[in-house]
Amino acid sequence: MTETATIEVDLLPAAAKRVAAIATKLGKDAALRLSVEGGGCSGFQYRFGLAESIESDDHVTERDGVKLVVDSISLDLLRGSAVDFVESLGGASFQVTNPNAASGCGCGTSFSV
């Protein structure tokens, strides 16, 4: 597990709180895995899920006892990003603010570089 003093991808407090609540309900470790996959309407899409394991080349950020796990390939596209949890009239979701994204789609789950 690779941990650095520099926060490559930040996990904001609202997202950490939501991950902790989900993990507690499911009886799992409070570790959110964020990855980038090809697809979506803009070329790349974000994938979220509870991390089943942490690999040696994963980047790990921790806030309030909750881990954000990003694989080394996705990290290149996510460096400098922040993960938040937002609730609105339209619903609730994890959202990524990604400075590397040249454009995104209306749903907020896909982007291009």
CSV table of N, CA and C in Angstrom, one decimal:
chain,number,residue,atom,x,y,z
A,1,MET,N,0.9,-1.2,0.0
A,1,MET,CA,0.0,0.0,0.0
A,1,MET,C,0.9,1.2,0.0
A,2,THR,N,0.7,2.1,-1.0
A,2,THR,CA,1.5,3.3,-1.1
A,2,THR,C,0.8,4.5,-0.5
A,3,GLU,N,1.4,5.1,0.5
A,3,GLU,CA,0.8,6.3,1.1
A,3,GLU,C,1.9,7.4,1.0
A,4,THR,N,1.5,8.6,0.6
A,4,THR,CA,2.4,9.7,0.5
A,4,THR,C,1.9,10.8,1.4
A,5,ALA,N,2.8,11.8,1.7
A,5,ALA,CA,2.4,13.0,2.4
A,5,ALA,C,1.5,13.9,1.5
A,6,THR,N,1.7,13.8,0.2
A,6,THR,CA,0.9,14.6,-0.7
A,6,THR,C,-0.4,13.9,-0.9
A,7,ILE,N,-1.5,14.7,-0.8
A,7,ILE,CA,-2.8,14.1,-1.1
A,7,ILE,C,-3.0,14.2,-2.6
A,8,GLU,N,-3.0,13.1,-3.2
A,8,GLU,CA,-3.1,13.0,-4.7
A,8,GLU,C,-4.6,13.2,-5.1
A,9,VAL,N,-5.5,12.5,-4.3
A,9,VAL,CA,-6.9,12.6,-4.5
A,9,VAL,C,-7.5,12.7,-3.1
A,10,ASP,N,-8.3,13.8,-2.9
A,10,ASP,CA,-8.8,14.1,-1.6
A,10,ASP,C,-10.2,13.5,-1.4
A,11,LEU,N,-10.4,13.0,-0.2
A,11,LEU,CA,-11.8,12.5,0.2
A,11,LEU,C,-12.3,13.6,1.2
A,12,LEU,N,-13.4,14.2,0.7
A,12,LEU,CA,-14.0,15.3,1.5
A,12,LEU,C,-14.8,14.8,2.7
A,13,PRO,N,-15.0,15.6,3.7
A,13,PRO,CA,-15.7,15.1,4.9
A,13,PRO,C,-17.1,14.4,4.6
A,14,ALA,N,-17.9,15.0,3.8
A,14,ALA,CA,-19.2,14.5,3.5
A,14,ALA,C,-19.1,13.1,2.9
A,15,ALA,N,-18.2,12.9,2.0
A,15,ALA,CA,-18.0,11.6,1.4
A,15,ALA,C,-17.5,10.6,2.4
A,16,ALA,N,-16.5,11.0,3.2
A,16,ALA,CA,-16.0,10.1,4.3
A,16,ALA,C,-17.1,9.6,5.2
A,17,LYS,N,-18.0,10.5,5.6
A,17,LYS,CA,-19.1,10.2,6.5
A,17,LYS,C,-20.1,9.2,5.8
A,18,ARG,N,-20.3,9.4,4.5
A,18,ARG,CA,-21.3,8.5,3.8
A,18,ARG,C,-20.6,7.1,3.6
A,19,VAL,N,-19.4,7.1,3.3
A,19,VAL,CA,-18.7,5.8,3.1
A,19,VAL,C,-18.7,5.0,4.4
A,20,ALA,N,-18.5,5.7,5.5
A,20,ALA,CA,-18.5,5.1,6.9
A,20,ALA,C,-19.9,4.5,7.2
A,21,ALA,N,-20.9,5.2,6.8
A,21,ALA,CA,-22.3,4.8,7.1
A,21,ALA,C,-22.6,3.5,6.2
A,22,ILE,N,-22.2,3.6,5.0
A,22,ILE,CA,-22.5,2.4,4.1
A,22,ILE,C,-21.7,1.2,4.6
A,23,ALA,N,-20.4,1.4,4.9
A,23,ALA,CA,-19.6,0.3,5.3
A,23,ALA,C,-20.1,-0.3,6.6
A,24,THR,N,-20.6,0.5,7.6
A,24,THR,CA,-21.1,0.0,8.8
A,24,THR,C,-22.4,-0.8,8.6
A,25,LYS,N,-23.2,-0.3,7.7
A,25,LYS,CA,-24.5,-1.0,7.4
A,25,LYS,C,-24.2,-2.4,6.7
A,26,LEU,N,-23.2,-2.5,5.9
A,26,LEU,CA,-22.8,-3.7,5.2
A,26,LEU,C,-21.9,-4.6,6.0
A,27,GLY,N,-21.3,-4.1,7.1
A,27,GLY,CA,-20.4,-4.8,7.9
A,27,GLY,C,-19.0,-5.0,7.2
A,28,LYS,N,-18.6,-4.0,6.5
A,28,LYS,CA,-17.4,-4.1,5.7
A,28,LYS,C,-16.4,-3.0,6.2
A,29,ASP,N,-15.2,-3.0,5.7
A,29,ASP,CA,-14.2,-2.0,6.0
A,29,ASP,C,-14.6,-0.7,5.3
A,30,ALA,N,-14.3,0.4,6.0
A,30,ALA,CA,-14.7,1.8,5.4
A,30,ALA,C,-13.6,2.2,4.4
A,31,ALA,N,-13.6,1.6,3.2
A,31,ALA,CA,-12.6,1.9,2.2
A,31,ALA,C,-13.3,2.0,0.9
A,32,LEU,N,-13.3,3.2,0.3
A,32,LEU,CA,-14.0,3.5,-1.0
A,32,LEU,C,-13.0,3.3,-2.1
A,33,ARG,N,-13.3,2.5,-3.1
A,33,ARG,CA,-12.4,2.4,-4.3
A,33,ARG,C,-13.0,3.3,-5.4
A,34,LEU,N,-12.1,4.2,-5.9
A,34,LEU,CA,-12.5,5.0,-7.0
A,34,LEU,C,-11.6,4.6,-8.2
A,35,SER,N,-12.2,4.3,-9.3
A,35,SER,CA,-11.4,4.0,-10.5
A,35,SER,C,-12.0,4.7,-11.7
A,36,VAL,N,-11.2,4.7,-12.8
A,36,VAL,CA,-11.6,5.3,-14.0
A,36,VAL,C,-11.6,4.2,-15.1
A,37,GLU,N,-12.7,4.1,-15.8
A,37,GLU,CA,-12.8,3.1,-16.9
A,37,GLU,C,-13.2,3.8,-18.2
A,38,GLY,N,-12.8,3.2,-19.3
A,38,GLY,CA,-13.3,3.7,-20.6
A,38,GLY,C,-14.7,3.5,-20.8
A,39,GLY,N,-15.4,4.5,-21.4
A,39,GLY,CA,-16.8,4.4,-21.6
A,39,GLY,C,-17.5,5.7,-21.2
A,40,GLY,N,-18.8,5.6,-21.1
A,40,GLY,CA,-19.6,6.8,-20.7
A,40,GLY,C,-19.8,7.7,-21.9
A,41,CYS,N,-20.5,8.7,-21.8
A,41,CYS,CA,-20.8,9.6,-22.9
A,41,CYS,C,-19.7,10.6,-23.2
A,42,SER,N,-18.7,10.7,-22.4
A,42,SER,CA,-17.6,11.6,-22.7
A,42,SER,C,-16.2,10.9,-22.8
A,43,GLY,N,-16.2,9.6,-22.8
A,43,GLY,CA,-14.9,8.9,-23.0
A,43,GLY,C,-14.4,8.1,-21.8
A,44,PHE,N,-14.5,8.6,-20.6
A,44,PHE,CA,-14.1,8.0,-19.4
A,44,PHE,C,-15.2,8.1,-18.4
A,45,GLN,N,-15.3,7.1,-17.5
A,45,GLN,CA,-16.4,7.2,-16.4
A,45,GLN,C,-15.8,6.8,-15.1
A,46,TYR,N,-16.3,7.4,-14.0
A,46,TYR,CA,-15.9,7.1,-12.7
A,46,TYR,C,-16.6,5.8,-12.2
A,47,ARG,N,-15.9,5.0,-11.4
A,47,ARG,CA,-16.6,3.8,-10.8
A,47,ARG,C,-16.3,3.9,-9.3
A,48,PHE,N,-17.3,3.7,-8.5
A,48,PHE,CA,-17.2,3.7,-7.1
A,48,PHE,C,-17.6,2.3,-6.5
A,49,GLY,N,-17.0,1.9,-5.5
A,49,GLY,CA,-17.4,0.7,-4.8
A,49,GLY,C,-16.5,0.5,-3.5
A,50,LEU,N,-17.0,-0.3,-2.6
A,50,LEU,CA,-16.2,-0.5,-1.4
A,50,LEU,C,-15.0,-1.4,-1.8
A,51,ALA,N,-13.8,-1.0,-1.3
A,51,ALA,CA,-12.6,-1.8,-1.7
A,51,ALA,C,-12.6,-3.1,-1.0
A,52,GLU,N,-12.5,-4.2,-1.7
A,52,GLU,CA,-12.4,-5.5,-1.1
A,52,GLU,C,-11.0,-5.8,-0.6
A,53,SER,N,-10.0,-5.2,-1.3
A,53,SER,CA,-8.6,-5.3,-0.9
A,53,SER,C,-7.9,-4.1,-1.3
A,54,ILE,N,-6.7,-3.9,-0.7
A,54,ILE,CA,-5.8,-2.8,-1.1
A,54,ILE,C,-4.5,-3.4,-1.7
A,55,GLU,N,-4.2,-3.1,-2.9
A,55,GLU,CA,-3.0,-3.7,-3.6
A,55,GLU,C,-1.8,-2.8,-3.3
A,56,SER,N,-0.6,-3.4,-3.6
A,56,SER,CA,0.6,-2.7,-3.2
A,56,SER,C,0.8,-1.5,-4.0
A,57,ASP,N,0.3,-1.4,-5.3
A,57,ASP,CA,0.5,-0.2,-6.1
A,57,ASP,C,-0.7,0.8,-6.0
A,58,ASP,N,-1.7,0.6,-5.1
A,58,ASP,CA,-2.8,1.5,-4.9
A,58,ASP,C,-2.3,2.7,-4.1
A,59,HIS,N,-2.9,3.8,-4.4
A,59,HIS,CA,-2.7,5.1,-3.6
A,59,HIS,C,-3.8,5.2,-2.6
A,60,VAL,N,-3.5,5.4,-1.4
A,60,VAL,CA,-4.5,5.5,-0.3
A,60,VAL,C,-4.5,6.8,0.4
A,61,THR,N,-5.6,7.4,0.5
A,61,THR,CA,-5.8,8.7,1.2
A,61,THR,C,-6.8,8.3,2.4
A,62,GLU,N,-6.6,8.9,3.5
A,62,GLU,CA,-7.5,8.6,4.7
A,62,GLU,C,-8.0,9.9,5.3
A,63,ARG,N,-9.3,9.9,5.6
A,63,ARG,CA,-9.9,11.0,6.3
A,63,ARG,C,-10.9,10.4,7.3
A,64,ASP,N,-10.8,10.8,8.6
A,64,ASP,CA,-11.7,10.4,9.6
A,64,ASP,C,-11.9,8.9,9.7
A,65,GLY,N,-10.8,8.1,9.5
A,65,GLY,CA,-10.8,6.7,9.6
A,65,GLY,C,-11.3,6.0,8.3
A,66,VAL,N,-11.6,6.7,7.3
A,66,VAL,CA,-12.2,6.2,6.0
A,66,VAL,C,-11.1,6.3,5.0
A,67,LYS,N,-10.9,5.2,4.2
A,67,LYS,CA,-9.8,5.2,3.2
A,67,LYS,C,-10.4,5.4,1.8
A,68,LEU,N,-9.7,6.2,1.0
A,68,LEU,CA,-10.0,6.3,-0.4
A,68,LEU,C,-8.9,5.6,-1.2
A,69,VAL,N,-9.2,4.6,-2.0
A,69,VAL,CA,-8.3,3.8,-2.6
A,69,VAL,C,-8.4,4.0,-4.1
A,70,VAL,N,-7.2,4.3,-4.8
A,70,VAL,CA,-7.2,4.6,-6.2
A,70,VAL,C,-6.0,3.8,-6.8
A,71,ASP,N,-6.3,3.0,-7.9
A,71,ASP,CA,-5.3,2.2,-8.5
A,71,ASP,C,-4.3,3.2,-9.3
A,72,SER,N,-3.1,2.7,-9.5
A,72,SER,CA,-2.1,3.5,-10.1
A,72,SER,C,-2.4,4.0,-11.5
A,73,ILE,N,-3.1,3.3,-12.3
A,73,ILE,CA,-3.5,3.7,-13.6
A,73,ILE,C,-4.5,4.8,-13.6
A,74,SER,N,-5.6,4.7,-12.7
A,74,SER,CA,-6.6,5.7,-12.6
A,74,SER,C,-6.0,7.0,-12.0
A,75,LEU,N,-5.0,6.8,-11.1
A,75,LEU,CA,-4.4,8.0,-10.4
A,75,LEU,C,-3.9,9.0,-11.4
A,76,ASP,N,-3.4,8.6,-12.6
A,76,ASP,CA,-2.9,9.5,-13.6
A,76,ASP,C,-4.0,10.4,-14.1
A,77,LEU,N,-5.2,9.9,-14.1
A,77,LEU,CA,-6.4,10.7,-14.6
A,77,LEU,C,-7.1,11.5,-13.5
A,78,LEU,N,-6.8,11.1,-12.2
A,78,LEU,CA,-7.5,11.7,-11.1
A,78,LEU,C,-6.6,12.6,-10.2
A,79,ARG,N,-5.3,12.7,-10.5
A,79,ARG,CA,-4.4,13.5,-9.6
A,79,ARG,C,-5.0,14.9,-9.5
A,80,GLY,N,-5.1,15.3,-8.2
A,80,GLY,CA,-5.6,16.7,-7.9
A,80,GLY,C,-7.1,16.7,-7.7
A,81,SER,N,-7.8,15.6,-7.8
A,81,SER,CA,-9.2,15.6,-7.7
A,81,SER,C,-9.7,15.5,-6.3
A,82,ALA,N,-11.0,15.8,-6.1
A,82,ALA,CA,-11.6,15.7,-4.7
A,82,ALA,C,-12.9,14.9,-4.9
A,83,VAL,N,-13.2,14.0,-4.0
A,83,VAL,CA,-14.4,13.2,-4.0
A,83,VAL,C,-15.3,13.8,-2.9
A,84,ASP,N,-16.5,14.1,-3.2
A,84,ASP,CA,-17.5,14.6,-2.3
A,84,ASP,C,-18.8,13.8,-2.4
A,85,PHE,N,-19.7,13.9,-1.4
A,85,PHE,CA,-21.0,13.3,-1.4
A,85,PHE,C,-22.0,14.5,-1.4
A,86,VAL,N,-22.8,14.5,-2.4
A,86,VAL,CA,-23.8,15.7,-2.5
A,86,VAL,C,-25.2,15.2,-2.5
A,87,GLU,N,-26.0,15.8,-1.7
A,87,GLU,CA,-27.5,15.5,-1.7
A,87,GLU,C,-28.2,16.7,-2.2
A,88,SER,N,-29.1,16.5,-3.1
A,88,SER,CA,-30.0,17.6,-3.6
A,88,SER,C,-31.4,17.1,-3.9
A,89,LEU,N,-32.2,17.9,-4.4
A,89,LEU,CA,-33.6,17.5,-4.8
A,89,LEU,C,-33.5,16.4,-5.9
A,90,GLY,N,-32.5,16.4,-6.7
A,90,GLY,CA,-32.4,15.4,-7.8
A,90,GLY,C,-31.8,14.1,-7.3
A,91,GLY,N,-31.4,14.0,-6.0
A,91,GLY,CA,-30.9,12.7,-5.5
A,91,GLY,C,-29.6,12.9,-4.8
A,92,ALA,N,-28.9,11.9,-4.4
A,92,ALA,CA,-27.7,11.9,-3.7
A,92,ALA,C,-26.6,11.1,-4.4
A,93,SER,N,-25.4,11.6,-4.5
A,93,SER,CA,-24.4,10.8,-5.2
A,93,SER,C,-23.0,11.3,-4.8
A,94,PHE,N,-22.0,10.4,-5.0
A,94,PHE,CA,-20.6,10.8,-4.9
A,94,PHE,C,-20.3,11.6,-6.2
A,95,GLN,N,-19.5,12.6,-6.0
A,95,GLN,CA,-19.1,13.4,-7.2
A,95,GLN,C,-17.6,13.7,-7.1
A,96,VAL,N,-17.0,13.7,-8.3
A,96,VAL,CA,-15.6,14.0,-8.4
A,96,VAL,C,-15.4,15.3,-9.0
A,97,THR,N,-14.6,16.2,-8.4
A,97,THR,CA,-14.2,17.5,-9.0
A,97,THR,C,-12.8,17.2,-9.5
A,98,ASN,N,-12.6,17.1,-10.8
A,98,ASN,CA,-11.4,16.6,-11.5
A,98,ASN,C,-10.8,17.8,-12.3
A,99,PRO,N,-9.6,18.3,-11.9
A,99,PRO,CA,-9.0,19.4,-12.7
A,99,PRO,C,-8.4,18.9,-14.0
A,100,ASN,N,-8.3,17.6,-14.2
A,100,ASN,CA,-7.8,17.1,-15.4
A,100,ASN,C,-8.8,16.9,-16.5
A,101,ALA,N,-10.1,17.0,-16.1
A,101,ALA,CA,-11.2,16.8,-17.1
A,101,ALA,C,-11.3,18.0,-18.0
A,102,ALA,N,-11.2,17.8,-19.3
A,102,ALA,CA,-11.4,18.9,-20.2
A,102,ALA,C,-12.9,19.2,-20.4
A,103,SER,N,-13.7,18.2,-20.3
A,103,SER,CA,-15.2,18.4,-20.4
A,103,SER,C,-15.8,17.2,-19.6
A,104,GLY,N,-17.1,17.3,-19.4
A,104,GLY,CA,-17.8,16.3,-18.7
A,104,GLY,C,-19.2,16.2,-19.2
A,105,CYS,N,-20.0,15.3,-18.7
A,105,CYS,CA,-21.4,15.2,-19.2
A,105,CYS,C,-22.3,15.7,-18.1
A,106,GLY,N,-23.6,15.9,-18.5
A,106,GLY,CA,-24.6,16.4,-17.6
A,106,GLY,C,-24.8,15.6,-16.3
A,107,CYS,N,-24.6,14.3,-16.4
A,107,CYS,CA,-24.8,13.4,-15.3
A,107,CYS,C,-23.7,13.4,-14.3
A,108,GLY,N,-22.5,13.9,-14.7
A,108,GLY,CA,-21.4,14.1,-13.8
A,108,GLY,C,-20.6,12.8,-13.5
A,109,THR,N,-20.9,11.7,-14.3
A,109,THR,CA,-20.2,10.5,-14.0
A,109,THR,C,-19.2,10.2,-15.1
A,110,SER,N,-19.1,10.9,-16.2
A,110,SER,CA,-18.1,10.7,-17.2
A,110,SER,C,-17.5,12.0,-17.6
A,111,PHE,N,-16.3,11.8,-18.2
A,111,PHE,CA,-15.5,13.0,-18.6
A,111,PHE,C,-14.5,12.7,-19.7
A,112,SER,N,-13.9,13.7,-20.3
A,112,SER,CA,-12.9,13.5,-21.3
A,112,SER,C,-11.6,14.3,-20.8
A,113,VAL,N,-10.5,14.0,-21.4
A,113,VAL,CA,-9.2,14.7,-21.0
A,113,VAL,C,-8.6,15.3,-22.3
